[in-house]
PDB file of C-alpha atoms in Angstrom:
ATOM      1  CA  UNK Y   1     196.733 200.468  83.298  1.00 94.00           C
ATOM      2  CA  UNK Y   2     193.507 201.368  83.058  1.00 89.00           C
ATOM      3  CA  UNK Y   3     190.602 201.997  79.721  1.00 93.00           C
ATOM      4  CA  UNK Y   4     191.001 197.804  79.407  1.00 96.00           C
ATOM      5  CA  UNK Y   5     194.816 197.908  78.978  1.00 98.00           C
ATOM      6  CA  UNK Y   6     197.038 195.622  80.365  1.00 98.00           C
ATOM      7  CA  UNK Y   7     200.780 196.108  79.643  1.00 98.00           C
ATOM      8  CA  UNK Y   8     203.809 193.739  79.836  1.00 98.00           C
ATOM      9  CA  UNK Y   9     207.134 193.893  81.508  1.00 98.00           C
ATOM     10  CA  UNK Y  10     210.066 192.438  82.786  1.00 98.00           C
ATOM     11  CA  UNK Y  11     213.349 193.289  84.871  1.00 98.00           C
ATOM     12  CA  UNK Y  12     216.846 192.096  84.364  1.00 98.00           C
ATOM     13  CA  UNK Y  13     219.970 192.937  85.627  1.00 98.00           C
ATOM     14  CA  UNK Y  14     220.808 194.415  88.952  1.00 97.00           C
ATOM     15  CA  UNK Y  15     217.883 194.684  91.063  1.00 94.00           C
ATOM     16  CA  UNK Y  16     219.218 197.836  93.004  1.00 95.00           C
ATOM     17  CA  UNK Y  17     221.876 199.058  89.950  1.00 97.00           C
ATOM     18  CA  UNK Y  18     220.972 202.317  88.167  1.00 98.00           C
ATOM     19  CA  UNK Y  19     217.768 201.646  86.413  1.00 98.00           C
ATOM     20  CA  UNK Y  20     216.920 202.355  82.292  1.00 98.00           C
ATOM     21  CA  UNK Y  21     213.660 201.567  80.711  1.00 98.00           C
ATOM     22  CA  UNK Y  22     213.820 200.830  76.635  1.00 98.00           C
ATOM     23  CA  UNK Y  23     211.114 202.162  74.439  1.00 98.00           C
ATOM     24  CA  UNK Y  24     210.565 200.266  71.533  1.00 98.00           C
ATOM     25  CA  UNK Y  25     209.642 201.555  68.173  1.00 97.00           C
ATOM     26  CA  UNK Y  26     207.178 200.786  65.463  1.00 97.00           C
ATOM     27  CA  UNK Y  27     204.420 202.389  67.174  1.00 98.00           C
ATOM     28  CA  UNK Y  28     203.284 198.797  67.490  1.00 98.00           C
ATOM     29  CA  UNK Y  29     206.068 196.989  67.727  1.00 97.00           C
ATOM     30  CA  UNK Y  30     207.896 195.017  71.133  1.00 97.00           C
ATOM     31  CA  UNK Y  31     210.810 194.790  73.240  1.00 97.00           C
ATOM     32  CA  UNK Y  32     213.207 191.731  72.336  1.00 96.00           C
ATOM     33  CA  UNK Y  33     215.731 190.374  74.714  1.00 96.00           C
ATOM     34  CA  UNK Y  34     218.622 192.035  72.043  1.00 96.00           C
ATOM     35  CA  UNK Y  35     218.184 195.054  73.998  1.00 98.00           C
ATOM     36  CA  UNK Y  36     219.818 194.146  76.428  1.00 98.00           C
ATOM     37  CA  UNK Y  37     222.889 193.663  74.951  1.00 98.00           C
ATOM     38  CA  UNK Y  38     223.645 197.268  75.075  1.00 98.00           C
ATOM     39  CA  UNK Y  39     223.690 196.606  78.867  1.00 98.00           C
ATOM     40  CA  UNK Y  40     226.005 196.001  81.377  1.00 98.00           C
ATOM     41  CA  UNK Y  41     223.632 193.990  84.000  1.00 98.00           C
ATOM     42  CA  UNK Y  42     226.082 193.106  86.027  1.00 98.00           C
ATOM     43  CA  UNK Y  43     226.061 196.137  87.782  1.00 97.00           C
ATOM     44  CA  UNK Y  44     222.254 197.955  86.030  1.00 98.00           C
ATOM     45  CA  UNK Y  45     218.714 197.314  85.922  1.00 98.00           C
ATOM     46  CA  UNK Y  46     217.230 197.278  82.476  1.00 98.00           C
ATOM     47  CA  UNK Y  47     212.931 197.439  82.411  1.00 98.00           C
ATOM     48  CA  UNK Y  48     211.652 196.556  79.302  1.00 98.00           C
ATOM     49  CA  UNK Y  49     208.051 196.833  78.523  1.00 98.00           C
ATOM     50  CA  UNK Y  50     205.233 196.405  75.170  1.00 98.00           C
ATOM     51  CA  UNK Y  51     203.309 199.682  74.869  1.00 98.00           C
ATOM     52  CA  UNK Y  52     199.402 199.404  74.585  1.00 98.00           C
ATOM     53  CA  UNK Y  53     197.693 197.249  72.086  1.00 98.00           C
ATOM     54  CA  UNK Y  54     201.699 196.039  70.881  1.00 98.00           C
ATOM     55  CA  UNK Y  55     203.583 192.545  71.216  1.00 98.00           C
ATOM     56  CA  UNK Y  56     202.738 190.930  74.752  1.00 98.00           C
ATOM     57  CA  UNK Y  57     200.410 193.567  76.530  1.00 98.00           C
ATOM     58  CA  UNK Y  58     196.775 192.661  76.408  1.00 98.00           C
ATOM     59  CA  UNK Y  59     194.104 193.333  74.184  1.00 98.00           C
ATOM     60  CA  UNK Y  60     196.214 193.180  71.400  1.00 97.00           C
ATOM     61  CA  UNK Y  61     196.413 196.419  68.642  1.00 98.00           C
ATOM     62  CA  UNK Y  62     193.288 197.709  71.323  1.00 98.00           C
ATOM     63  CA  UNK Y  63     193.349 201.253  69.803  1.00 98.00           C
ATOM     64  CA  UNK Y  64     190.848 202.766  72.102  1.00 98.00           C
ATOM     65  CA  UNK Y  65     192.932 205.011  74.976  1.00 98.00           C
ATOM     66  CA  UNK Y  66     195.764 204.366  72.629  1.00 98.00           C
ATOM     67  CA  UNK Y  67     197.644 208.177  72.038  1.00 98.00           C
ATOM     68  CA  UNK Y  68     200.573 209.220  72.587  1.00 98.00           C
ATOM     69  CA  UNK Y  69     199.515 210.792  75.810  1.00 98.00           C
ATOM     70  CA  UNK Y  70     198.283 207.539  77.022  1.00 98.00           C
ATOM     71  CA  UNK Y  71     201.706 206.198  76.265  1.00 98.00           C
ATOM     72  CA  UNK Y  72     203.472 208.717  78.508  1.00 98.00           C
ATOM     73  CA  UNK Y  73     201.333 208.440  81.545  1.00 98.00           C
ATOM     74  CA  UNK Y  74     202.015 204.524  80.999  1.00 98.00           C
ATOM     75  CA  UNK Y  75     206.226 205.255  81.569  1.00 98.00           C
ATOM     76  CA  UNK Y  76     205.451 207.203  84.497  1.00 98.00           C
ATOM     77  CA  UNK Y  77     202.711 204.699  86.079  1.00 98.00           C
ATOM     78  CA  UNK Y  78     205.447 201.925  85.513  1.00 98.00           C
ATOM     79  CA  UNK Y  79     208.213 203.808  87.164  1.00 98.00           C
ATOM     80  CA  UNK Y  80     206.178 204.315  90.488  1.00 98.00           C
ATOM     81  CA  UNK Y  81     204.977 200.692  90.300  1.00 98.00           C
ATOM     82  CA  UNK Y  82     208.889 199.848  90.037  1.00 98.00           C
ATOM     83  CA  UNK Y  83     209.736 202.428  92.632  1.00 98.00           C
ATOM     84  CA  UNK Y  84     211.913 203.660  90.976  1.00 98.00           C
ATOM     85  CA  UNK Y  85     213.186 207.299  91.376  1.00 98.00           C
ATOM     86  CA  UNK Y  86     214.865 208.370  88.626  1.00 98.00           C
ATOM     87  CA  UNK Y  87     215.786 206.277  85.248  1.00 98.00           C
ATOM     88  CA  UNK Y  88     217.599 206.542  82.098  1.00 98.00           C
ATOM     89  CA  UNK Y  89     215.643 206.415  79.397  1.00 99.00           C
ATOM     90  CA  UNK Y  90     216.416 205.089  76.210  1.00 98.00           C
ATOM     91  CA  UNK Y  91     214.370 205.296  72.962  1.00 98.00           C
ATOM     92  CA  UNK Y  92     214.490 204.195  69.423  1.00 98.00           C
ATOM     93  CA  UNK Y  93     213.181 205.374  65.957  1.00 98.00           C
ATOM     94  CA  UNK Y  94     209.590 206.079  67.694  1.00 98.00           C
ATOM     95  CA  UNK Y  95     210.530 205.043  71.010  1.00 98.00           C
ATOM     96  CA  UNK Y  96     212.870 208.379  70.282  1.00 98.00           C
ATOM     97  CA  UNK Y  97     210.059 210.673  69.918  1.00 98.00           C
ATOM     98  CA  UNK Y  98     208.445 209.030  72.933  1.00 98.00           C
ATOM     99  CA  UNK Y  99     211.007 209.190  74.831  1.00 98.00           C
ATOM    100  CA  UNK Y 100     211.434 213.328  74.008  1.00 98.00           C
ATOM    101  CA  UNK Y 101     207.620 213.890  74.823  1.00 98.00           C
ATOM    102  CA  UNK Y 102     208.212 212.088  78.419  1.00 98.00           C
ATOM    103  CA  UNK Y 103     211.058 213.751  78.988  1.00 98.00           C
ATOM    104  CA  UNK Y 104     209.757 216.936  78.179  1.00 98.00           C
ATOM    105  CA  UNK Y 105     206.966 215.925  81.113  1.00 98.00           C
ATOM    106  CA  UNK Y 106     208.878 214.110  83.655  1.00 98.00           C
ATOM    107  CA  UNK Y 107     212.309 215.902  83.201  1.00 98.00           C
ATOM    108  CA  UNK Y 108     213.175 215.135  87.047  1.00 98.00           C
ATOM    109  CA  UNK Y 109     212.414 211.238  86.578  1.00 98.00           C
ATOM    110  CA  UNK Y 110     215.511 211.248  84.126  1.00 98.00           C
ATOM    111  CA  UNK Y 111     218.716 210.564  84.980  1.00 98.00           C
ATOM    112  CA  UNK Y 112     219.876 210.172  81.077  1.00 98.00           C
ATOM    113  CA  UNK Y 113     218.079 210.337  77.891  1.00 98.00           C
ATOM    114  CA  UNK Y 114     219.703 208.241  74.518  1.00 98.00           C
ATOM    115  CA  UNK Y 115     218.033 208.706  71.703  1.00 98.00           C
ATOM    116  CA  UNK Y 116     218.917 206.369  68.497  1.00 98.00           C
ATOM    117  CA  UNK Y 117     217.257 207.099  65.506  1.00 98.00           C
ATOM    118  CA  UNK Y 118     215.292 210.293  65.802  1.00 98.00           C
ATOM    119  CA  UNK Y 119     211.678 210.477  64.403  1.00 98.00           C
ATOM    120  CA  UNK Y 120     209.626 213.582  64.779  1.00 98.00           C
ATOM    121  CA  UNK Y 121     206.487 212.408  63.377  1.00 98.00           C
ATOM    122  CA  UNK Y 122     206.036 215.020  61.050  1.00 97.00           C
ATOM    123  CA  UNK Y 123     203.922 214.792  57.562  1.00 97.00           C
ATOM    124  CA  UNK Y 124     207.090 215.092  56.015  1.00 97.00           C
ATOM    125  CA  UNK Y 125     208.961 211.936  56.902  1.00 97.00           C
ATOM    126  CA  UNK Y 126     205.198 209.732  56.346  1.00 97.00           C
ATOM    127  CA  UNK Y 127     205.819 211.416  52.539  1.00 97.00           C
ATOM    128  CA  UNK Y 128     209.408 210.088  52.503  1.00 97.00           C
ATOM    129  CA  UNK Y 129     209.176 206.703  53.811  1.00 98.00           C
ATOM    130  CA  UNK Y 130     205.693 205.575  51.952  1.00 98.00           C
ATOM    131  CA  UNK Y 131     206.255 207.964  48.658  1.00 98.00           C
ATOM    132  CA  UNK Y 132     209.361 209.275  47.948  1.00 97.00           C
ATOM    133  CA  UNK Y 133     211.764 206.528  48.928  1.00 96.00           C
ATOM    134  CA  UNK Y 134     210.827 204.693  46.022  1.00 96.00           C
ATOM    135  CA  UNK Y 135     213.277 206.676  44.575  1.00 95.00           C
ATOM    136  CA  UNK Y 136     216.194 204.750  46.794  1.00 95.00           C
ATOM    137  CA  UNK Y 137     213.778 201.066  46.749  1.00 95.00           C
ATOM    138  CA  UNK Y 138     212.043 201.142  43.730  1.00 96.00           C
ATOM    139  CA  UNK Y 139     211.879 197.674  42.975  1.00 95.00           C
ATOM    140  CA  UNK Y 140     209.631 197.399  46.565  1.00 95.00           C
ATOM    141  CA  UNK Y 141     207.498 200.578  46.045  1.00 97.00           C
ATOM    142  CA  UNK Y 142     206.244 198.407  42.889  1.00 97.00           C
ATOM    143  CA  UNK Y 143     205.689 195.364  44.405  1.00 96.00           C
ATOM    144  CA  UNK Y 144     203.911 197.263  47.389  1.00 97.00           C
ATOM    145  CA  UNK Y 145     201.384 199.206  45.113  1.00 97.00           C
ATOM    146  CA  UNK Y 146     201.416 196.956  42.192  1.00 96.00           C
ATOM    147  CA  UNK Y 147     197.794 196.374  40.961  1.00 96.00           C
ATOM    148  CA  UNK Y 148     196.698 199.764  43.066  1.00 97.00           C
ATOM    149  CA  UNK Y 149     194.827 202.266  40.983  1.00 97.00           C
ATOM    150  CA  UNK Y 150     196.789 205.906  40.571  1.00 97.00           C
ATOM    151  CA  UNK Y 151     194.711 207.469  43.316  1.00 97.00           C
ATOM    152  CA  UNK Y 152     195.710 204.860  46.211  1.00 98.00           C
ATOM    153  CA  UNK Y 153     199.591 204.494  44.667  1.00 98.00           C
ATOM    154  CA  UNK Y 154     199.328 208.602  45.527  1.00 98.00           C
ATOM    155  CA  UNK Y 155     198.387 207.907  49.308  1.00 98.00           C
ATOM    156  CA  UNK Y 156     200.018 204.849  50.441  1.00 98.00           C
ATOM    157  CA  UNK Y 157     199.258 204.976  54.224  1.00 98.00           C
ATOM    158  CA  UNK Y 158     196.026 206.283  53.776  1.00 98.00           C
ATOM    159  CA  UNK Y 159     195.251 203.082  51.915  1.00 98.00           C
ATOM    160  CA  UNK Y 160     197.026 200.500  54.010  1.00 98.00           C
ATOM    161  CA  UNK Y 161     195.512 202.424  57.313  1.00 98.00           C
ATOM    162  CA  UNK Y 162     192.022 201.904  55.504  1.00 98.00           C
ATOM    163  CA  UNK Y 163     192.725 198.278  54.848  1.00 98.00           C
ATOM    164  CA  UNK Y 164     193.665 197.724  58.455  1.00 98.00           C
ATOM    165  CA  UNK Y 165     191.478 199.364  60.425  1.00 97.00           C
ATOM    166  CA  UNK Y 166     188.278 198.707  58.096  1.00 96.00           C
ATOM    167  CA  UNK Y 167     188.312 195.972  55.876  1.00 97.00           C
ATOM    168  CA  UNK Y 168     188.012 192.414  56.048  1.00 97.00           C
ATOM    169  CA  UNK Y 169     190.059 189.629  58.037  1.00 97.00           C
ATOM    170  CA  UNK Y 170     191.225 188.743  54.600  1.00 97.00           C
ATOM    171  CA  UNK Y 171     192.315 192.722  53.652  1.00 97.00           C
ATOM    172  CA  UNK Y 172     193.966 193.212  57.045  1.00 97.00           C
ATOM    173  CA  UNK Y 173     196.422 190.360  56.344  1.00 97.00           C
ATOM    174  CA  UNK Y 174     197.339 191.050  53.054  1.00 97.00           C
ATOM    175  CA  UNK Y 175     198.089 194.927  53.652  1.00 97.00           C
ATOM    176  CA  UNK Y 176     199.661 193.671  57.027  1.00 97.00           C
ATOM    177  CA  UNK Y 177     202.032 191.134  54.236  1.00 96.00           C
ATOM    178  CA  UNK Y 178     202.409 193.897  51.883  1.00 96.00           C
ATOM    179  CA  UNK Y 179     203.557 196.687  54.610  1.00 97.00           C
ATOM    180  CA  UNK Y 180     205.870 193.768  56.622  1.00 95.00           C
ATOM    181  CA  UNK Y 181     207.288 193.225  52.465  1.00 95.00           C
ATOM    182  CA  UNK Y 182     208.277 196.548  51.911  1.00 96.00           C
ATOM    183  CA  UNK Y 183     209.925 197.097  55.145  1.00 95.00           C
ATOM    184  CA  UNK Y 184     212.013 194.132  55.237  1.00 94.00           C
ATOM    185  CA  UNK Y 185     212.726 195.254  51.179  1.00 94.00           C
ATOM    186  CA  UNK Y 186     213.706 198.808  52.303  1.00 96.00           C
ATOM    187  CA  UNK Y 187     215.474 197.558  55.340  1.00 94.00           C
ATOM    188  CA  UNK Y 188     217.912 194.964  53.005  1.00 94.00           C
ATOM    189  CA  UNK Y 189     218.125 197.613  50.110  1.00 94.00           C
ATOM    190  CA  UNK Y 190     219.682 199.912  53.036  1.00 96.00           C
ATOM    191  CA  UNK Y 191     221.810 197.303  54.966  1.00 93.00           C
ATOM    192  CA  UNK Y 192     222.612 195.384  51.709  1.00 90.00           C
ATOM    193  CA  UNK Y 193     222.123 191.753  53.905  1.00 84.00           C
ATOM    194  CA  UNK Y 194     220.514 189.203  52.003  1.00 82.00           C
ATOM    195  CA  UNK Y 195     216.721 188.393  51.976  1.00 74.00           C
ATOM    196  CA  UNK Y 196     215.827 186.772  55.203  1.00 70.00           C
ATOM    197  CA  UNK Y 197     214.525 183.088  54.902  1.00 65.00           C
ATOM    198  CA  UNK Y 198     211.210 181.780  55.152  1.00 63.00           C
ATOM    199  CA  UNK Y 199     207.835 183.557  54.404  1.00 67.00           C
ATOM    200  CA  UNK Y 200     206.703 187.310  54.974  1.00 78.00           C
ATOM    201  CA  UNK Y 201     202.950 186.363  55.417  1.00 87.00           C
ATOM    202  CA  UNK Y 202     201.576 188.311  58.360  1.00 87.00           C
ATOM    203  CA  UNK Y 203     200.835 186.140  60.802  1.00 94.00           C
ATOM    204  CA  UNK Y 204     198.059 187.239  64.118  1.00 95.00           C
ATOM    205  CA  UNK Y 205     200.775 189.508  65.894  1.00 95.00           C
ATOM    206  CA  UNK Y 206     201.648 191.033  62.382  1.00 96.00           C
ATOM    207  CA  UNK Y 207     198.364 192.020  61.886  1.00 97.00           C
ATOM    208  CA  UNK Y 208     198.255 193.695  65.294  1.00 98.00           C
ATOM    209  CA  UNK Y 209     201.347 195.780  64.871  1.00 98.00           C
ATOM    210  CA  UNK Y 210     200.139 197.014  61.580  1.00 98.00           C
ATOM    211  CA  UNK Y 211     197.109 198.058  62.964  1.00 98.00           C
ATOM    212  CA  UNK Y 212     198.523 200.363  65.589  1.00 98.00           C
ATOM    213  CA  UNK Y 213     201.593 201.097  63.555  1.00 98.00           C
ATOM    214  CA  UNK Y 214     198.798 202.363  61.048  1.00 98.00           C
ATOM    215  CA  UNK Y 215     196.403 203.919  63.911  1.00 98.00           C
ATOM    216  CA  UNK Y 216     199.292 206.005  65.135  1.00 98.00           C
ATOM    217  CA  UNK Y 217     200.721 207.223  61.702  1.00 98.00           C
ATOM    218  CA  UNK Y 218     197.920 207.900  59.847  1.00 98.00           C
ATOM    219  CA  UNK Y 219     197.193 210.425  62.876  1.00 98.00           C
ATOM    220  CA  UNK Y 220     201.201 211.830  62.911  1.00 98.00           C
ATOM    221  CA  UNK Y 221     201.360 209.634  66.481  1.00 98.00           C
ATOM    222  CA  UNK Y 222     199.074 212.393  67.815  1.00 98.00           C
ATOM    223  CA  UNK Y 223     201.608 214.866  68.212  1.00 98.00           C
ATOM    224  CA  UNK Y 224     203.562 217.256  66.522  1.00 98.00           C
ATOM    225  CA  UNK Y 225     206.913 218.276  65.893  1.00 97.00           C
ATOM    226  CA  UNK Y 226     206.424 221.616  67.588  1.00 97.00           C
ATOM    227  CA  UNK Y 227     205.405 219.771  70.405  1.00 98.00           C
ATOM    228  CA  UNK Y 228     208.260 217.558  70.176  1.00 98.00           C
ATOM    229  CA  UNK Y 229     210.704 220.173  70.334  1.00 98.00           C
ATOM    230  CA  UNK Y 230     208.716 221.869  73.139  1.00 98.00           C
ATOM    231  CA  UNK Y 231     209.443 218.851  75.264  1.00 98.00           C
ATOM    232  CA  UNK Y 232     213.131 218.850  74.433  1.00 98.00           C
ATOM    233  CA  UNK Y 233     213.443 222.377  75.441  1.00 98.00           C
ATOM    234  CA  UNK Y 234     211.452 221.566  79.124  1.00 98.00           C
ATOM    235  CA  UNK Y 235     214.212 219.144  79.140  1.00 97.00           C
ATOM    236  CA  UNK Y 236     217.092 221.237  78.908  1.00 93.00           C
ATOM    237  CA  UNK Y 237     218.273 219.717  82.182  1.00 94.00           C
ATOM    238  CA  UNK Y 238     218.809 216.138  81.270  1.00 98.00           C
ATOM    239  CA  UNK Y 239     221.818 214.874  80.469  1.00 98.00           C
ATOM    240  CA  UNK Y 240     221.485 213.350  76.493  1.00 98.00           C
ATOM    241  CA  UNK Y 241     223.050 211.803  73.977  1.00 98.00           C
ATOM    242  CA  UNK Y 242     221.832 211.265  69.823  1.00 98.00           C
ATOM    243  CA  UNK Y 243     222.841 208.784  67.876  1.00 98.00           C
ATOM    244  CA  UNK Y 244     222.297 208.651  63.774  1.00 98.00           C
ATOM    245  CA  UNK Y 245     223.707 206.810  61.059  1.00 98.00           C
ATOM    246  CA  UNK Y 246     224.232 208.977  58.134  1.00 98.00           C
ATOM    247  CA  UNK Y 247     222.899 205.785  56.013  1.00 97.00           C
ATOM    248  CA  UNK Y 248     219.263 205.722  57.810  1.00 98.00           C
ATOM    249  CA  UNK Y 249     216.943 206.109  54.936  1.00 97.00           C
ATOM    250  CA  UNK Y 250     213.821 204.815  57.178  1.00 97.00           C
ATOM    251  CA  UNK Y 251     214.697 208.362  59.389  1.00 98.00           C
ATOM    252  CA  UNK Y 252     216.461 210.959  57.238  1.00 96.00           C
ATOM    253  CA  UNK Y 253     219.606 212.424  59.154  1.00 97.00           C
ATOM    254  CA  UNK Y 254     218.364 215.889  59.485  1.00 97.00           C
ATOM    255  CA  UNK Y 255     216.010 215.093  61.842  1.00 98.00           C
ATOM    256  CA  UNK Y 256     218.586 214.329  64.463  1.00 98.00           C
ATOM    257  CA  UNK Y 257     220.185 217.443  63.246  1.00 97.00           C
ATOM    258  CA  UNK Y 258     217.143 219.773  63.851  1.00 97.00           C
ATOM    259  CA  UNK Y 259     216.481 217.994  67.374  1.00 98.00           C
ATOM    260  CA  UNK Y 260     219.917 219.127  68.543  1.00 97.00           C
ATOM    261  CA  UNK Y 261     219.101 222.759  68.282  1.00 96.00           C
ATOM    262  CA  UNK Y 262     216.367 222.536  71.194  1.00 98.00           C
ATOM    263  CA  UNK Y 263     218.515 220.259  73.143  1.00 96.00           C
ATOM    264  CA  UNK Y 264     221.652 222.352  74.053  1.00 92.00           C
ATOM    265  CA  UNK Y 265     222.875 220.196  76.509  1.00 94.00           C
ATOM    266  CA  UNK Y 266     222.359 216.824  74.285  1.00 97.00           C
ATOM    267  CA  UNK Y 267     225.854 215.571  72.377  1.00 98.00           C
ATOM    268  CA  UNK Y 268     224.936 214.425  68.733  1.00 98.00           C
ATOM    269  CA  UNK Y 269     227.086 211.591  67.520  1.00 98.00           C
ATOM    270  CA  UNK Y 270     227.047 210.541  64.154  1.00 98.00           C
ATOM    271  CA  UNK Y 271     227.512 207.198  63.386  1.00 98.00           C
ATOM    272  CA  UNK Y 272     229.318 207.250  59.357  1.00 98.00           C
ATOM    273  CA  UNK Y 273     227.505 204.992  57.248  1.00 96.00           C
ATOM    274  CA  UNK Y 274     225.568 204.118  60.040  1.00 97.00           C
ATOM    275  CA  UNK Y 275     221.431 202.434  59.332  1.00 97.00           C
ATOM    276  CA  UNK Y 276     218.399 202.556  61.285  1.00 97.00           C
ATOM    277  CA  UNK Y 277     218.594 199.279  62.574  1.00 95.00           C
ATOM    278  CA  UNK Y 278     220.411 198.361  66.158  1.00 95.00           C
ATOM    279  CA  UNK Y 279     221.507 195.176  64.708  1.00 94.00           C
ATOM    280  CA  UNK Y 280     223.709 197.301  62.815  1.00 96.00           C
ATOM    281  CA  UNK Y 281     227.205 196.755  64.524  1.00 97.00           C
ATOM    282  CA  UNK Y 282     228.254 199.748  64.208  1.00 97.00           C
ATOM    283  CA  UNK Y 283     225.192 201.439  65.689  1.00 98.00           C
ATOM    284  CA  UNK Y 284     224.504 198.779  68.590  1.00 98.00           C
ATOM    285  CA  UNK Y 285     228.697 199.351  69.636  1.00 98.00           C
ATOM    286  CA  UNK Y 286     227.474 203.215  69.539  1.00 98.00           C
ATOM    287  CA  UNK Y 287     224.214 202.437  71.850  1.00 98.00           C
ATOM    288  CA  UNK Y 288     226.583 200.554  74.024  1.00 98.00           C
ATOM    289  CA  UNK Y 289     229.042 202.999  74.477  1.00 98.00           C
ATOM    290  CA  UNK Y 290     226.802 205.940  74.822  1.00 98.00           C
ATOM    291  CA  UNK Y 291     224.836 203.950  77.823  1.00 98.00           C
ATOM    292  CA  UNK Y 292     228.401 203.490  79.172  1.00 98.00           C
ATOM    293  CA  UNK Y 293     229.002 206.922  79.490  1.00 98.00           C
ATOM    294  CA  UNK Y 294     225.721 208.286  80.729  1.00 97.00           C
ATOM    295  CA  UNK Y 295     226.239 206.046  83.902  1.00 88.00           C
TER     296      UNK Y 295
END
């Protein structure tokens, strides 16, 4: 891609079906082979792809030439590679936002945006989700800051983003273990599954999400949420569909709501008791219906 990137993807499905590209969340995170469950691929063709620095593409958590901006020339790059003329394009929790801010440039590469999850990257949801859900997971707010003195328990990302991006091997590991804790904490207090099995140490490709996840946050993903609804207005044109749980604590509810008004043409579907995650059943049956009836 260019500025020493290298970026990983894959096609499945039906090579000359109606093609979608997934944008995975985090930032930092990857693209799993569950995806493609929400697929029919007998009959479309499903790109999936890491963006910059994240899971597979190469360097890993490389945050040089790693905005936002670089993200969205990467979508369109990979389309022409693919030759492909138009796509639906599909985007989760970040990979919602992303997807917006593309759309909003390339609205006549769409053929379908889906949006699960909506995340406008705004100062106010970093407050919720590091501060002010300790009010719904207290138990892993204090085992995330315990030991911190008053000043760093007042700006948890700050802290973790200096951990990660400037201290030792030793410092970047253990924030990367306490941030991977207190997600998986959140994300059980909200589902109410049981504690996964085995151990929550961050291993290398932890420590690499963290660091962009923490590189992109600490900066509000280098956009805004004026811009953000900018885009969606520029992409008034494109046929859309939002899904939200009403039980997503990790992205409140009302940002889907306040989306919709600067997408007129987008259908907002709320998913009752729905959570963030699409390995909730009820929101992966709602990702594979809506993908159903976009075409």
């Amino acid at each position: 891609m260019g500025d020493g990137h290298r970026l990983y993807f894959a096609e499945y499905g039906c090579g000359d079906g109606p093609a979608a590209v997934v944008l995975h969340g985090g930032p930092g995170s990857s693209c799993h082979a569950g995806m493609l469950d929400w697929f029919d691929l007998s009959r479309q063709r499903v790109v999936l792809f890491d963006q910059r620095g994240a899971g597979r593409s190469l360097p890993a958590a490389l945050l040089t030439h790693n905005r936002t901006s670089d993200l969205i020339g990467d979508i369109e790059r990979l389309r022409e590679h693919l030759q492909i003329t138009r796509w639906m394009v599909v985007g989760g929790s970040w990979g919602a936002a992303l997807g917006v801010l593309y759309a909003g440039r390339h609205p006549a590469r769409l053929s379908a945006l889906l949006l699960r999850g909506v995340f406008l990257t705004s100062p106010r949801e970093m407050t919720w989700f590091f501060q002010s859900l300790q009010a719904l997971a207290p138990e892993a707010w204090a085992e995330l800051t315990s030991g911190w003195r008053r000043a760093q328990k007042d700006n948890v990302l700050q802290f973790l983003t200096a951990l990660l991006q400037n201290g030792t091997v030793e410092q970047q590991r253990d924030a990367a273990t306490q941030w991977r804790r207190y997600e998986n904490a959140v994300m059980q207090a909200m589902t109410g599954a049981p504690a996964s099995p085995g151990s929550v140490e961050a291993d290398p490709a932890a420590v690499a999400k963290y660091m962009v996840q923490s590189h992109y946050l600490s900066q509000g993903c280098f956009t805004s949420e004026r811009e953000l609804f900018r885009a969606a207005r520029n992409a008034a044109t494109v046929p859309a569909i939002l899904i939200h749980g009403t039980g997503d604590w990790i992205c409140p509810p009302e940002n889907a709501w306040r989306l919709r008004r600067f997408m007129p043409q987008a259908e907002l579907r709320w998913i009752d008791g729905g959570t963030h995650t699409p390995a909730d059943t009820a929101i992966k049956a709602a990702l594979t219906q809506a993908i159903r009836d976009l075409g």
